[in-house]
Short mmCIF file of C-alpha atoms and ligand atoms in Angstrom, two decimals:
data_model
loop_
_atom_site.label_atom_id
_atom_site.label_comp_id
_atom_site.label_asym_id
_atom_site.label_seq_id
_atom_site.Cartn_x
_atom_site.Cartn_y
_atom_site.Cartn_z
CA UNK Y 1 36.77 2.68 26.31
CA UNK Y 2 39.96 1.46 28.57
CA UNK Y 3 40.19 -1.33 30.91
CA UNK Y 4 42.44 -2.14 34.05
CA UNK Y 5 44.54 -5.22 33.41
CA UNK Y 6 48.31 -7.41 34.04
CA UNK Y 7 50.32 -7.33 31.53
CA UNK Y 8 51.25 -11.34 31.79
CA UNK Y 9 54.97 -10.47 30.53
CA UNK Y 10 56.20 -7.56 32.46
CA UNK Y 11 53.13 -7.69 35.37
CA UNK Y 12 52.27 -3.70 35.22
CA UNK Y 13 48.99 -2.63 35.42
CA UNK Y 14 47.66 -1.22 31.68
CA UNK Y 15 45.24 -0.16 30.69
CA UNK Y 16 43.14 -2.14 27.04
CA UNK Y 17 41.59 0.30 25.13
CA UNK Y 18 38.42 -1.80 23.70
CA UNK Y 19 35.96 -1.21 20.88
CA UNK Y 20 32.17 -0.95 22.14
CA UNK Y 21 31.28 -1.43 19.00
CA UNK Y 22 32.83 -4.14 18.10
CA UNK Y 23 30.98 -6.71 19.61
CA UNK Y 24 30.59 -9.07 23.03
CA UNK Y 25 33.25 -11.24 22.42
CA UNK Y 26 36.77 -10.04 20.66
CA UNK Y 27 39.97 -11.35 20.22
CA UNK Y 28 42.84 -9.47 18.77
CA UNK Y 29 46.75 -8.83 18.85
CA UNK Y 30 48.79 -5.42 20.80
CA UNK Y 31 51.56 -4.73 21.71
CA UNK Y 32 52.54 -4.00 25.60
CA UNK Y 33 52.86 -0.54 25.89
CA UNK Y 34 56.20 -0.70 28.54
CA UNK Y 35 57.76 -3.95 27.40
CA UNK Y 36 56.15 -3.82 23.85
CA UNK Y 37 55.63 -7.79 23.89
CA UNK Y 38 52.38 -9.14 21.73
CA UNK Y 39 49.39 -9.99 24.33
CA UNK Y 40 46.87 -11.61 23.14
CA UNK Y 41 43.65 -9.81 24.33
CA UNK Y 42 40.46 -11.50 24.53
CA UNK Y 43 37.69 -9.57 25.27
CA UNK Y 44 33.77 -10.34 26.08
CA UNK Y 45 31.30 -9.18 28.11
CA UNK Y 46 29.48 -10.50 31.29
CA UNK Y 47 25.61 -11.18 31.94
CA UNK Y 48 26.19 -7.54 34.10
CA UNK Y 49 27.30 -5.77 31.15
CA UNK Y 50 30.64 -5.71 32.79
CA UNK Y 51 33.39 -5.68 29.95
CA UNK Y 52 36.53 -8.16 30.72
CA UNK Y 53 39.80 -8.06 29.06
CA UNK Y 54 42.06 -11.20 29.76
CA UNK Y 55 45.57 -10.60 28.26
CA UNK Y 56 47.27 -13.51 27.64
CA UNK Y 57 51.50 -14.23 26.79
CA UNK Y 58 51.89 -16.03 22.98
CA UNK Y 59 54.13 -18.64 24.26
CA UNK Y 60 55.67 -20.51 21.29
ZN1 ZN W 1 54.73 -5.75 29.22
#
């Protein structure tokens, strides 16, 4: 399943591939396909069952 979000580095709209079977709260690192910077992706699910993906940059 893909969720649209915005890259924190380049600002492009991107699609994040999430694993629906991996649990309702996940966190992992994925590279932006546009600018190749690593995101810290946090996936969660709200009370309505909608998936949310939050992308954060890995600032030092
Ligand atoms: Zn990017």
